[in-house]
RNA sequence: GGGAGAUUAGCUCAGCUGGUUCAGAGCACCUGCCUUACAAGCAGGGGGUCACAGGUUCGAACCCUGUAUCUCCCA
């Protein structure tokens, strides 16, 4: 069979993914084995795969595949999130394109459109994950708004309400005037902006009630809220304004008379040291207003336009009004100056609209007591954050946590199960019938038509915080954890969670809270936090910049295995990664290398007798290489396992990469490769061939989590396999019980000798085909690796001598000298120069060692093994120097 | 403004408990090779004042202090 010189990824990916599905290798059901569980961070149902998903899900797939091979019952639960704001915005935009206004639709009609859209386009991202090779148990696919999951959310609301943890109240919330909803603190992104600080003159009113000519000047970045001013505040210690006690101020534009109040809150240094107080439009002003019992005038509408209450500029957009008002005030001579300043402005994470602090009636969850276990168990290490530098951030946040605003003024989501009558009664109930029954106890005259359900839905995170629980058993909230189903009992708590640090608080912290609240136990043991994928200039990848490659294009170009390797080669945990396509190229090249190693092995002709009829013998070089590589494999496997245990993914991958490329391909295969005689490859003996196949299989297994497709492909090409004999379920290799470190060290010497000979070839322009003689100055007569040296350095002979050899180039490995006889082909001057340099270096080295050893404090304080090492260095250096001096003497 | 972290080769990063000539890896680079698995390759090689300034120590990339620059989080 002719096998292609390059690996064809597309075909293998298609074939094997389907094969894995058909044979249900991703499927997990509870059994005797220990479970290993990951729940996917559910991507937004409207999402398409981007580089962040690629990174995140590749890591999860690597973890789950390795766990599967280690014999765990590996279960990776996939699913999507309904993402209320983002999805609703998307659907609204789409309807608009079709000429449909959301405002013209009833709630039911809108939801019908939204569900249609979800059925049609939602979950594309899950199909894309399959291209990556994600080995999720697709039968378990969940959606946060499917019926039973939603019911659990309502159960949770009711449970918390009954526990007294949920309340409703008027609060200052972060209002998104575009999404027309409140958003949580965590959904506000503060960005630095260039703003104008406007200095406006406010007239002071006399005690008799008439206006004076006296003014005070107030600095504000938000002149459009002037109409909502209900006081002016100064610091009581500010002498500049002490005389204003008891006086009033006339608010420009609306000519409202408001008091001057005194409060420590005002910063004397900022602006003019005076503050206009607008309780409806700033959280701090709101607090001042509460304290000083001020009137609250809301001058903005939900959409961010000037409201009727303002009494001027009604209907104008807030930013247009800002400009206009500055212009008008300037014309009236009331503007002293306008300064450019930098300040932080909050933007909505979802719609990018400037957030407006706004008073409104919302539902809140008390966070102080419920969040306690989630804090304690991260601090005490019960839940591990990787890397652990995030513990501080987490702790800081959890210690300063605010009550969670859980209501959203949207339709797409779980509707709040609060019901009202026309008498101001409120009850919490799962159904209208229950609500009516409950309301009747408060209002005997209740008519069914008087019962209204709350219009708002719950924050998306209020459903996704249950994810690790409800994907297994959505009924557990109402049944209680003691009545959990078999799945939940078996899979919970999950093992690893892989996610972005951006949602540490949104999601991770809240899952921990929910876990302790309803399961009495952590939801996961380890949280691996990935970085943000940036381009090589360090810019975040984004649609608007157009600097993000399409992951599927990359897969087409480099193969899924290549892209997976490429992503993970440059992904330190918790640090951003500077992605560049060249990493994928490196990944593809590695896959190709593996492919060609396989081609070589597969092309070996196994024979019991040679072409001349003699019985095939394993050569000494082959024997040595096998002995060595068996050790090497075990040694590196231990290192790889260790990297995994510490979640050092890039390190585990790089160790694998070098084991395969350098140790196996460059050294082992070269050492055992049969010679060519008369242009014909010699056959290989069965023992060497079998050992090689075994090594290859072990390596394929170690590579499998990173490169699932090519390893499965080769696995099936190396021999006939039964249907279920697949690498995806093969057993992870085991280490040797003991390691012969002496053999490993000796082989390193062997490599060094070979490299030195090759170096001489390079320097002297000697063709690799020309055989050279090598003489070792040693008491010994033979090393176990001699034949490997002969083969790989292409020697005619390797002999031993006790005497110096003249007319030869020399090199040293450790403290042993080697000679390559050159006849007259030697330039003594060049040699002298080289040797002198080496002598100088070694003398310098010796000196530094001697300085250390002659330092009494060093000898007295350093650990014995450190001192012993220094003494060894001393003696090695001395013998090296002696040898070089002897060589120089010969040349002179 | 408060907090966390970073700064090591051209690039991306390791360097774990201070101790080997400890200054490392991969990529990139340079030189020579189309050597019968692989040019998506092989062989060999060069390259860093470990951000800066002090300090602790017999010994510092590593610990401490300060400075600079950058990133992130929070207000």
PDB file of C-alpha atoms in Angstrom, chain A residues 23-116:
ATOM      1  CA  UNK A  23     -19.223   3.309  18.964  1.00  0.00           C
ATOM      2  CA  UNK A  24     -20.452   5.566  21.775  1.00  0.00           C
ATOM      3  CA  UNK A  25     -16.998   6.202  23.171  1.00  0.00           C
ATOM      4  CA  UNK A  26     -18.039   9.646  24.446  1.00  0.00           C
ATOM      5  CA  UNK A  27     -21.018   8.279  26.253  1.00  0.00           C
ATOM      6  CA  UNK A  28     -20.919   7.986  29.986  1.00  0.00           C
ATOM      7  CA  UNK A  29     -23.315   6.332  32.407  1.00  0.00           C
ATOM      8  CA  UNK A  30     -22.680   5.679  36.077  1.00  0.00           C
ATOM      9  CA  UNK A  31     -20.852   2.437  36.796  1.00  0.00           C
ATOM     10  CA  UNK A  32     -18.273   0.874  39.140  1.00  0.00           C
ATOM     11  CA  UNK A  33     -15.421   3.087  37.955  1.00  0.00           C
ATOM     12  CA  UNK A  34     -14.429   6.346  39.515  1.00  0.00           C
ATOM     13  CA  UNK A  35     -15.989   9.245  37.602  1.00  0.00           C
ATOM     14  CA  UNK A  36     -14.093  12.109  36.061  1.00  0.00           C
ATOM     15  CA  UNK A  37     -16.435  14.927  35.165  1.00  0.00           C
ATOM     16  CA  UNK A  38     -16.252  18.254  33.404  1.00  0.00           C
ATOM     17  CA  UNK A  39     -19.221  20.462  32.644  1.00  0.00           C
ATOM     18  CA  UNK A  40     -18.642  22.735  29.704  1.00  0.00           C
ATOM     19  CA  UNK A  41     -18.903  26.462  30.289  1.00  0.00           C
ATOM     20  CA  UNK A  42     -22.061  26.719  28.203  1.00  0.00           C
ATOM     21  CA  UNK A  43     -21.435  29.035  25.292  1.00  0.00           C
ATOM     22  CA  UNK A  44     -24.054  31.558  24.357  1.00  0.00           C
ATOM     23  CA  UNK A  45     -26.671  29.779  22.254  1.00  0.00           C
ATOM     24  CA  UNK A  46     -26.308  32.468  19.595  1.00  0.00           C
ATOM     25  CA  UNK A  47     -22.527  32.157  19.610  1.00  0.00           C
ATOM     26  CA  UNK A  48     -20.159  31.069  16.922  1.00  0.00           C
ATOM     27  CA  UNK A  49     -16.862  29.440  17.677  1.00  0.00           C
ATOM     28  CA  UNK A  50     -14.039  31.887  18.313  1.00  0.00           C
ATOM     29  CA  UNK A  51     -10.455  31.442  19.357  1.00  0.00           C
ATOM     30  CA  UNK A  52     -11.316  31.673  23.047  1.00  0.00           C
ATOM     31  CA  UNK A  53     -13.647  28.691  22.711  1.00  0.00           C
ATOM     32  CA  UNK A  54     -10.963  26.835  20.804  1.00  0.00           C
ATOM     33  CA  UNK A  55      -8.479  27.234  23.598  1.00  0.00           C
ATOM     34  CA  UNK A  56     -10.922  26.506  26.332  1.00  0.00           C
ATOM     35  CA  UNK A  57     -12.442  23.439  24.795  1.00  0.00           C
ATOM     36  CA  UNK A  58      -9.173  21.994  23.600  1.00  0.00           C
ATOM     37  CA  UNK A  59      -7.941  22.038  27.178  1.00  0.00           C
ATOM     38  CA  UNK A  60     -11.117  20.353  28.371  1.00  0.00           C
ATOM     39  CA  UNK A  61     -10.851  17.729  25.677  1.00  0.00           C
ATOM     40  CA  UNK A  62      -7.221  17.006  26.545  1.00  0.00           C
ATOM     41  CA  UNK A  63      -8.159  16.543  30.195  1.00  0.00           C
ATOM     42  CA  UNK A  64     -11.170  14.382  29.471  1.00  0.00           C
ATOM     43  CA  UNK A  65      -9.371  12.174  26.947  1.00  0.00           C
ATOM     44  CA  UNK A  66      -6.481  11.546  29.281  1.00  0.00           C
ATOM     45  CA  UNK A  67      -8.855  10.757  32.139  1.00  0.00           C
ATOM     46  CA  UNK A  68     -10.673   8.296  29.891  1.00  0.00           C
ATOM     47  CA  UNK A  69      -7.366   6.572  29.103  1.00  0.00           C
ATOM     48  CA  UNK A  70      -6.449   6.506  32.774  1.00  0.00           C
ATOM     49  CA  UNK A  71      -9.521   4.356  33.331  1.00  0.00           C
ATOM     50  CA  UNK A  72     -11.893   6.921  34.785  1.00  0.00           C
ATOM     51  CA  UNK A  73     -15.496   7.026  33.708  1.00  0.00           C
ATOM     52  CA  UNK A  74     -15.012  10.270  31.842  1.00  0.00           C
ATOM     53  CA  UNK A  75     -18.028  12.468  31.321  1.00  0.00           C
ATOM     54  CA  UNK A  76     -17.968  15.817  29.579  1.00  0.00           C
ATOM     55  CA  UNK A  77     -21.371  17.479  29.608  1.00  0.00           C
ATOM     56  CA  UNK A  78     -22.025  19.940  26.771  1.00  0.00           C
ATOM     57  CA  UNK A  79     -24.706  22.565  26.423  1.00  0.00           C
ATOM     58  CA  UNK A  80     -25.586  26.157  25.730  1.00  0.00           C
ATOM     59  CA  UNK A  81     -26.677  29.184  27.680  1.00  0.00           C
ATOM     60  CA  UNK A  82     -29.749  31.224  26.808  1.00  0.00           C
ATOM     61  CA  UNK A  83     -27.857  34.477  27.483  1.00  0.00           C
ATOM     62  CA  UNK A  84     -30.917  36.630  27.932  1.00  0.00           C
ATOM     63  CA  UNK A  85     -29.688  40.101  27.013  1.00  0.00           C
ATOM     64  CA  UNK A  86     -27.456  39.078  24.122  1.00  0.00           C
ATOM     65  CA  UNK A  87     -29.957  36.714  22.587  1.00  0.00           C
ATOM     66  CA  UNK A  88     -32.916  39.021  23.016  1.00  0.00           C
ATOM     67  CA  UNK A  89     -30.919  41.829  21.416  1.00  0.00           C
ATOM     68  CA  UNK A  90     -30.073  39.572  18.517  1.00  0.00           C
ATOM     69  CA  UNK A  91     -33.663  38.496  17.994  1.00  0.00           C
ATOM     70  CA  UNK A  92     -34.915  42.086  18.267  1.00  0.00           C
ATOM     71  CA  UNK A  93     -32.412  43.171  15.631  1.00  0.00           C
ATOM     72  CA  UNK A  94     -33.393  40.333  13.361  1.00  0.00           C
ATOM     73  CA  UNK A  95     -37.102  41.119  13.673  1.00  0.00           C
ATOM     74  CA  UNK A  96     -36.344  44.727  12.911  1.00  0.00           C
ATOM     75  CA  UNK A  97     -34.733  43.655   9.642  1.00  0.00           C
ATOM     76  CA  UNK A  98     -38.009  41.910   8.829  1.00  0.00           C
ATOM     77  CA  UNK A  99     -39.857  45.103   9.652  1.00  0.00           C
ATOM     78  CA  UNK A 100     -41.209  43.853  12.955  1.00  0.00           C
ATOM     79  CA  UNK A 101     -41.023  46.009  16.063  1.00  0.00           C
ATOM     80  CA  UNK A 102     -40.656  44.278  19.394  1.00  0.00           C
ATOM     81  CA  UNK A 103     -42.977  46.869  20.890  1.00  0.00           C
ATOM     82  CA  UNK A 104     -45.762  45.743  18.563  1.00  0.00           C
ATOM     83  CA  UNK A 105     -45.526  42.139  19.684  1.00  0.00           C
ATOM     84  CA  UNK A 106     -47.057  40.491  22.690  1.00  0.00           C
ATOM     85  CA  UNK A 107     -44.731  38.695  25.047  1.00  0.00           C
ATOM     86  CA  UNK A 108     -45.993  35.328  23.778  1.00  0.00           C
ATOM     87  CA  UNK A 109     -45.457  36.249  20.132  1.00  0.00           C
ATOM     88  CA  UNK A 110     -42.010  37.542  20.784  1.00  0.00           C
ATOM     89  CA  UNK A 111     -41.031  34.379  22.623  1.00  0.00           C
ATOM     90  CA  UNK A 112     -42.380  32.345  19.750  1.00  0.00           C
ATOM     91  CA  UNK A 113     -40.049  34.215  17.401  1.00  0.00           C
ATOM     92  CA  UNK A 114     -37.170  33.802  19.798  1.00  0.00           C
ATOM     93  CA  UNK A 115     -37.681  30.051  20.154  1.00  0.00           C
ATOM     94  CA  UNK A 116     -37.972  29.670  16.404  1.00  0.00           C
TER      95      UNK A 116
END
